[in-house]
PDB file of C-alpha atoms in Angstrom:
ATOM      1  CA  MET A1309     -53.214  42.734  17.611  1.00 79.00           C
ATOM      2  CA  LYS A1310     -54.770  45.962  18.870  1.00 85.00           C
ATOM      3  CA  LYS A1311     -53.192  49.379  18.430  1.00 84.00           C
ATOM      4  CA  GLU A1312     -53.118  49.986  22.196  1.00 83.00           C
ATOM      5  CA  ASP A1313     -50.871  46.897  22.549  1.00 87.00           C
ATOM      6  CA  CYS A1314     -48.383  48.372  20.086  1.00 89.00           C
ATOM      7  CA  PHE A1315     -46.088  51.324  19.641  1.00 89.00           C
ATOM      8  CA  TYR A1316     -45.792  53.502  16.559  1.00 89.00           C
ATOM      9  CA  LEU A1317     -42.506  52.797  14.771  1.00 91.00           C
ATOM     10  CA  GLY A1318     -42.882  54.901  11.660  1.00 92.00           C
ATOM     11  CA  LYS A1319     -44.604  55.423   8.341  1.00 96.00           C
ATOM     12  CA  ILE A1320     -44.110  54.148   4.805  1.00 96.00           C
ATOM     13  CA  VAL A1321     -43.118  57.295   2.931  1.00 96.00           C
ATOM     14  CA  SER A1322     -42.086  56.172  -0.561  1.00 95.00           C
ATOM     15  CA  LYS A1323     -41.369  53.375  -2.980  1.00 93.00           C
ATOM     16  CA  PHE A1324     -37.748  52.456  -3.476  1.00 93.00           C
ATOM     17  CA  SER A1325     -37.739  50.122  -6.461  1.00 87.00           C
ATOM     18  CA  PHE A1326     -39.975  48.627  -9.107  1.00 90.00           C
ATOM     19  CA  LYS A1327     -39.757  45.325  -7.177  1.00 92.00           C
ATOM     20  CA  GLY A1328     -42.016  46.521  -4.362  1.00 93.00           C
ATOM     21  CA  GLU A1329     -39.431  47.832  -1.917  1.00 95.00           C
ATOM     22  CA  VAL A1330     -40.529  50.718   0.302  1.00 96.00           C
ATOM     23  CA  LEU A1331     -38.884  53.270   2.570  1.00 96.00           C
ATOM     24  CA  ILE A1332     -40.132  53.572   6.149  1.00 95.00           C
ATOM     25  CA  LYS A1333     -39.424  56.805   8.024  1.00 94.00           C
ATOM     26  CA  LEU A1334     -38.603  55.572  11.515  1.00 90.00           C
ATOM     27  CA  ASP A1335     -39.696  57.535  14.572  1.00 86.00           C
ATOM     28  CA  THR A1336     -36.803  56.520  16.808  1.00 82.00           C
ATOM     29  CA  ASP A1337     -33.470  57.750  18.116  1.00 77.00           C
ATOM     30  CA  GLU A1338     -31.910  54.345  17.376  1.00 80.00           C
ATOM     31  CA  PRO A1339     -32.858  53.277  13.835  1.00 85.00           C
ATOM     32  CA  GLU A1340     -30.123  50.630  13.792  1.00 86.00           C
ATOM     33  CA  SER A1341     -32.085  48.694  16.447  1.00 84.00           C
ATOM     34  CA  TYR A1342     -34.784  47.938  13.876  1.00 88.00           C
ATOM     35  CA  GLN A1343     -32.709  46.600  10.961  1.00 85.00           C
ATOM     36  CA  LYS A1344     -33.177  42.899  11.759  1.00 88.00           C
ATOM     37  CA  MET A1345     -36.948  42.694  12.246  1.00 91.00           C
ATOM     38  CA  GLU A1346     -38.780  39.633  10.952  1.00 94.00           C
ATOM     39  CA  SER A1347     -42.184  41.305  10.751  1.00 95.00           C
ATOM     40  CA  VAL A1348     -44.149  44.465  11.535  1.00 95.00           C
ATOM     41  CA  PHE A1349     -47.796  45.417  11.800  1.00 96.00           C
ATOM     42  CA  VAL A1350     -49.032  47.700   9.041  1.00 96.00           C
ATOM     43  CA  ASN A1351     -52.105  49.848   9.641  1.00 95.00           C
ATOM     44  CA  TYR A1352     -53.925  48.727   6.507  1.00 91.00           C
ATOM     45  CA  ASN A1353     -57.604  49.607   5.988  1.00 88.00           C
ATOM     46  CA  LYS A1354     -57.849  50.527   9.714  1.00 89.00           C
ATOM     47  CA  ASN A1355     -56.580  47.084  10.798  1.00 91.00           C
ATOM     48  CA  LEU A1356     -53.147  46.086  12.034  1.00 94.00           C
ATOM     49  CA  VAL A1357     -52.007  43.480   9.525  1.00 95.00           C
ATOM     50  CA  PRO A1358     -48.774  41.495   9.989  1.00 96.00           C
ATOM     51  CA  PHE A1359     -46.300  41.865   7.131  1.00 96.00           C
ATOM     52  CA  PHE A1360     -43.224  39.653   6.991  1.00 97.00           C
ATOM     53  CA  ILE A1361     -39.906  41.160   5.956  1.00 96.00           C
ATOM     54  CA  GLU A1362     -37.719  39.458   3.341  1.00 95.00           C
ATOM     55  CA  LYS A1363     -34.874  41.933   3.757  1.00 93.00           C
ATOM     56  CA  SER A1364     -34.218  45.362   5.183  1.00 93.00           C
ATOM     57  CA  SER A1365     -31.383  47.833   5.529  1.00 92.00           C
ATOM     58  CA  LEU A1366     -30.873  51.376   6.734  1.00 90.00           C
ATOM     59  CA  HIS A1367     -31.125  53.973   3.983  1.00 85.00           C
ATOM     60  CA  LYS A1368     -29.645  57.328   4.917  1.00 80.00           C
ATOM     61  CA  SER A1369     -30.006  57.915   8.650  1.00 76.00           C
ATOM     62  CA  ASP A1370     -33.635  57.364   9.676  1.00 79.00           C
ATOM     63  CA  LEU A1371     -35.108  55.541   6.684  1.00 91.00           C
ATOM     64  CA  LEU A1372     -35.458  51.779   6.600  1.00 93.00           C
ATOM     65  CA  ARG A1373     -35.480  50.182   3.152  1.00 95.00           C
ATOM     66  CA  VAL A1374     -37.774  47.162   3.346  1.00 95.00           C
ATOM     67  CA  LYS A1375     -38.803  44.356   1.028  1.00 96.00           C
ATOM     68  CA  PHE A1376     -41.976  42.727   2.350  1.00 96.00           C
ATOM     69  CA  GLU A1377     -42.983  39.193   1.400  1.00 96.00           C
ATOM     70  CA  ASP A1378     -45.666  39.184  -1.320  1.00 94.00           C
ATOM     71  CA  VAL A1379     -45.142  42.867  -2.148  1.00 94.00           C
ATOM     72  CA  ASP A1380     -43.487  42.374  -5.521  1.00 94.00           C
ATOM     73  CA  SER A1381     -44.440  45.341  -7.686  1.00 93.00           C
ATOM     74  CA  GLU A1382     -44.815  49.104  -7.704  1.00 92.00           C
ATOM     75  CA  GLU A1383     -48.590  48.628  -7.633  1.00 92.00           C
ATOM     76  CA  ASP A1384     -48.349  46.478  -4.485  1.00 93.00           C
ATOM     77  CA  ALA A1385     -46.113  49.111  -2.875  1.00 93.00           C
ATOM     78  CA  ASP A1386     -48.486  51.933  -3.937  1.00 93.00           C
ATOM     79  CA  ASP A1387     -51.187  50.246  -1.907  1.00 92.00           C
ATOM     80  CA  LEU A1388     -49.067  50.669   1.253  1.00 95.00           C
ATOM     81  CA  MET A1389     -48.078  54.322   0.827  1.00 96.00           C
ATOM     82  CA  LYS A1390     -48.503  56.466   3.949  1.00 96.00           C
ATOM     83  CA  ALA A1391     -49.394  53.405   6.048  1.00 96.00           C
ATOM     84  CA  GLU A1392     -48.249  53.533   9.674  1.00 96.00           C
ATOM     85  CA  ILE A1393     -45.976  50.797  11.040  1.00 95.00           C
ATOM     86  CA  TYR A1394     -46.356  49.331  14.537  1.00 94.00           C
ATOM     87  CA  LEU A1395     -44.601  46.790  16.755  1.00 93.00           C
ATOM     88  CA  PRO A1396     -45.807  45.086  19.950  1.00 93.00           C
ATOM     89  CA  LEU A1397     -45.033  47.023  23.153  1.00 87.00           C
ATOM     90  CA  ASP A1398     -43.007  44.129  24.543  1.00 85.00           C
ATOM     91  CA  LEU A1399     -40.385  44.723  21.823  1.00 85.00           C
ATOM     92  CA  LEU A1400     -39.511  48.179  23.161  1.00 81.00           C
ATOM     93  CA  PRO A1401     -36.072  48.210  24.766  1.00 76.00           C
ATOM     94  CA  LYS A1402     -36.367  48.769  28.538  1.00 78.00           C
ATOM     95  CA  LEU A1403     -35.393  52.265  29.657  1.00 78.00           C
ATOM     96  CA  GLU A1404     -33.853  52.994  33.026  1.00 78.00           C
ATOM     97  CA  GLY A1405     -33.387  55.961  35.301  1.00 81.00           C
ATOM     98  CA  ASN A1406     -35.214  59.110  34.272  1.00 83.00           C
ATOM     99  CA  LYS A1407     -35.686  58.046  30.651  1.00 84.00           C
ATOM    100  CA  PHE A1408     -39.182  56.867  29.758  1.00 83.00           C
ATOM    101  CA  TYR A1409     -41.528  56.252  26.877  1.00 81.00           C
ATOM    102  CA  PHE A1410     -44.479  58.631  26.686  1.00 83.00           C
ATOM    103  CA  HIS A1411     -47.066  55.847  26.966  1.00 82.00           C
ATOM    104  CA  GLU A1412     -45.272  54.442  30.014  1.00 85.00           C
ATOM    105  CA  VAL A1413     -46.009  57.394  32.343  1.00 91.00           C
ATOM    106  CA  ILE A1414     -49.703  57.869  31.522  1.00 92.00           C
ATOM    107  CA  GLY A1415     -51.517  57.460  34.836  1.00 95.00           C
ATOM    108  CA  PHE A1416     -48.424  58.300  36.918  1.00 96.00           C
ATOM    109  CA  SER A1417     -48.745  60.923  39.657  1.00 97.00           C
ATOM    110  CA  VAL A1418     -46.672  64.095  39.452  1.00 97.00           C
ATOM    111  CA  VAL A1419     -45.099  65.511  42.603  1.00 97.00           C
ATOM    112  CA  ASP A1420     -43.362  68.895  42.467  1.00 96.00           C
ATOM    113  CA  HIS A1421     -40.442  69.702  44.783  1.00 94.00           C
ATOM    114  CA  ASN A1422     -42.006  72.990  45.929  1.00 91.00           C
ATOM    115  CA  PHE A1423     -45.729  72.596  45.192  1.00 94.00           C
ATOM    116  CA  GLY A1424     -46.274  68.989  46.309  1.00 95.00           C
ATOM    117  CA  GLU A1425     -48.797  66.628  44.667  1.00 96.00           C
ATOM    118  CA  VAL A1426     -49.787  68.136  41.299  1.00 96.00           C
ATOM    119  CA  GLY A1427     -52.075  65.451  39.844  1.00 97.00           C
ATOM    120  CA  THR A1428     -52.152  62.573  37.358  1.00 97.00           C
ATOM    121  CA  ILE A1429     -50.586  62.488  33.883  1.00 97.00           C
ATOM    122  CA  MET A1430     -53.488  62.034  31.457  1.00 96.00           C
ATOM    123  CA  HIS A1431     -51.667  62.621  28.181  1.00 93.00           C
ATOM    124  CA  ILE A1432     -48.372  63.716  26.654  1.00 92.00           C
ATOM    125  CA  ASN A1433     -48.719  66.534  24.131  1.00 91.00           C
ATOM    126  CA  ASP A1434     -45.830  66.216  21.699  1.00 85.00           C
ATOM    127  CA  SER A1435     -47.348  68.378  18.965  1.00 83.00           C
ATOM    128  CA  THR A1436     -45.758  71.521  20.409  1.00 84.00           C
ATOM    129  CA  ALA A1437     -42.130  72.665  20.129  1.00 86.00           C
ATOM    130  CA  GLN A1438     -41.525  71.088  23.536  1.00 89.00           C
ATOM    131  CA  ALA A1439     -43.431  68.041  24.761  1.00 90.00           C
ATOM    132  CA  LEU A1440     -45.784  68.705  27.688  1.00 94.00           C
ATOM    133  CA  PHE A1441     -47.174  66.603  30.509  1.00 96.00           C
ATOM    134  CA  GLU A1442     -50.962  67.134  30.510  1.00 96.00           C
ATOM    135  CA  ILE A1443     -51.885  66.659  34.149  1.00 97.00           C
ATOM    136  CA  ASP A1444     -55.357  66.426  35.663  1.00 97.00           C
ATOM    137  CA  ARG A1445     -55.634  68.138  39.048  1.00 96.00           C
ATOM    138  CA  ASP A1446     -59.204  67.646  40.226  1.00 95.00           C
ATOM    139  CA  GLY A1447     -60.627  68.535  36.803  1.00 95.00           C
ATOM    140  CA  VAL A1448     -58.156  71.350  36.070  1.00 95.00           C
ATOM    141  CA  GLU A1449     -55.545  70.807  33.352  1.00 96.00           C
ATOM    142  CA  VAL A1450     -51.963  71.650  34.361  1.00 96.00           C
ATOM    143  CA  LEU A1451     -49.250  71.680  31.670  1.00 96.00           C
ATOM    144  CA  ILE A1452     -45.627  71.058  32.599  1.00 95.00           C
ATOM    145  CA  PRO A1453     -42.875  71.056  29.955  1.00 94.00           C
ATOM    146  CA  MET A1454     -41.055  67.737  29.721  1.00 92.00           C
ATOM    147  CA  ASN A1455     -37.706  69.390  30.236  1.00 89.00           C
ATOM    148  CA  ASP A1456     -34.822  67.243  31.534  1.00 88.00           C
ATOM    149  CA  GLU A1457     -33.972  70.050  33.951  1.00 91.00           C
ATOM    150  CA  PHE A1458     -37.466  69.826  35.513  1.00 93.00           C
ATOM    151  CA  ILE A1459     -37.593  66.022  35.895  1.00 94.00           C
ATOM    152  CA  ASP A1460     -35.840  64.928  39.101  1.00 94.00           C
ATOM    153  CA  LYS A1461     -36.792  61.264  39.204  1.00 93.00           C
ATOM    154  CA  VAL A1462     -39.098  58.681  37.634  1.00 93.00           C
ATOM    155  CA  ASP A1463     -40.209  56.073  40.178  1.00 93.00           C
ATOM    156  CA  ARG A1464     -41.711  53.232  38.149  1.00 90.00           C
ATOM    157  CA  LYS A1465     -42.574  51.103  41.210  1.00 92.00           C
ATOM    158  CA  LYS A1466     -44.613  53.854  42.897  1.00 95.00           C
ATOM    159  CA  ARG A1467     -45.759  55.298  39.524  1.00 95.00           C
ATOM    160  CA  ILE A1468     -44.599  58.836  40.357  1.00 96.00           C
ATOM    161  CA  VAL A1469     -42.719  61.455  38.331  1.00 96.00           C
ATOM    162  CA  PHE A1470     -40.899  63.868  40.625  1.00 97.00           C
ATOM    163  CA  VAL A1471     -40.388  67.327  39.129  1.00 96.00           C
ATOM    164  CA  ASN A1472     -38.831  70.595  40.207  1.00 96.00           C
ATOM    165  CA  THR A1473     -40.557  73.322  38.195  1.00 95.00           C
ATOM    166  CA  PRO A1474     -39.893  77.063  38.303  1.00 93.00           C
ATOM    167  CA  GLU A1475     -41.735  78.743  41.135  1.00 91.00           C
ATOM    168  CA  GLY A1476     -45.235  79.831  40.171  1.00 92.00           C
ATOM    169  CA  LEU A1477     -45.533  77.666  37.034  1.00 93.00           C
ATOM    170  CA  ILE A1478     -48.144  75.330  38.497  1.00 93.00           C
ATOM    171  CA  ASP A1479     -49.990  78.204  40.223  1.00 93.00           C
ATOM    172  CA  LEU A1480     -50.650  79.736  36.775  1.00 92.00           C
ATOM    173  CA  TYR A1481     -53.223  77.005  36.158  1.00 90.00           C
ATOM    174  CA  LEU A1482     -54.971  77.095  39.537  1.00 87.00           C
TER     175      LEU A1482
END
């Protein structure tokens, strides 16, 4: 399994018991959706390695307590600390309407209500306080905040995100 065929689910953040249990900090709005998994891919030594789950349960709100098969001691669990957890893309629940996964809209065109065709989404920058569409317009980078008030419609068939940005925002970049 390659990383580009997967989505990031979370990271192993701590040991839970001396029997090899670990806590995974989930990067999701719906942690309860991931309680009954049979396996995950662990980024181990720069490879995605399948790990099978003996048992799991939610711990606090966004932590998943997991006991992996063949991870039976604190030493085994130590070896997995800070490892990232992935699942295949086809396991993502389908979103409808104007909700979308970041990876889903890469390559989509952006059309603004006032400005017209803006360009193509090359990347989503979520390292800022508010996530941003990074759009390529003929070699010029245009940044548009991913604000629900700006997004009018996501057309998955035509691969277009329709936005209505404040007047002059796009012109700042051109």
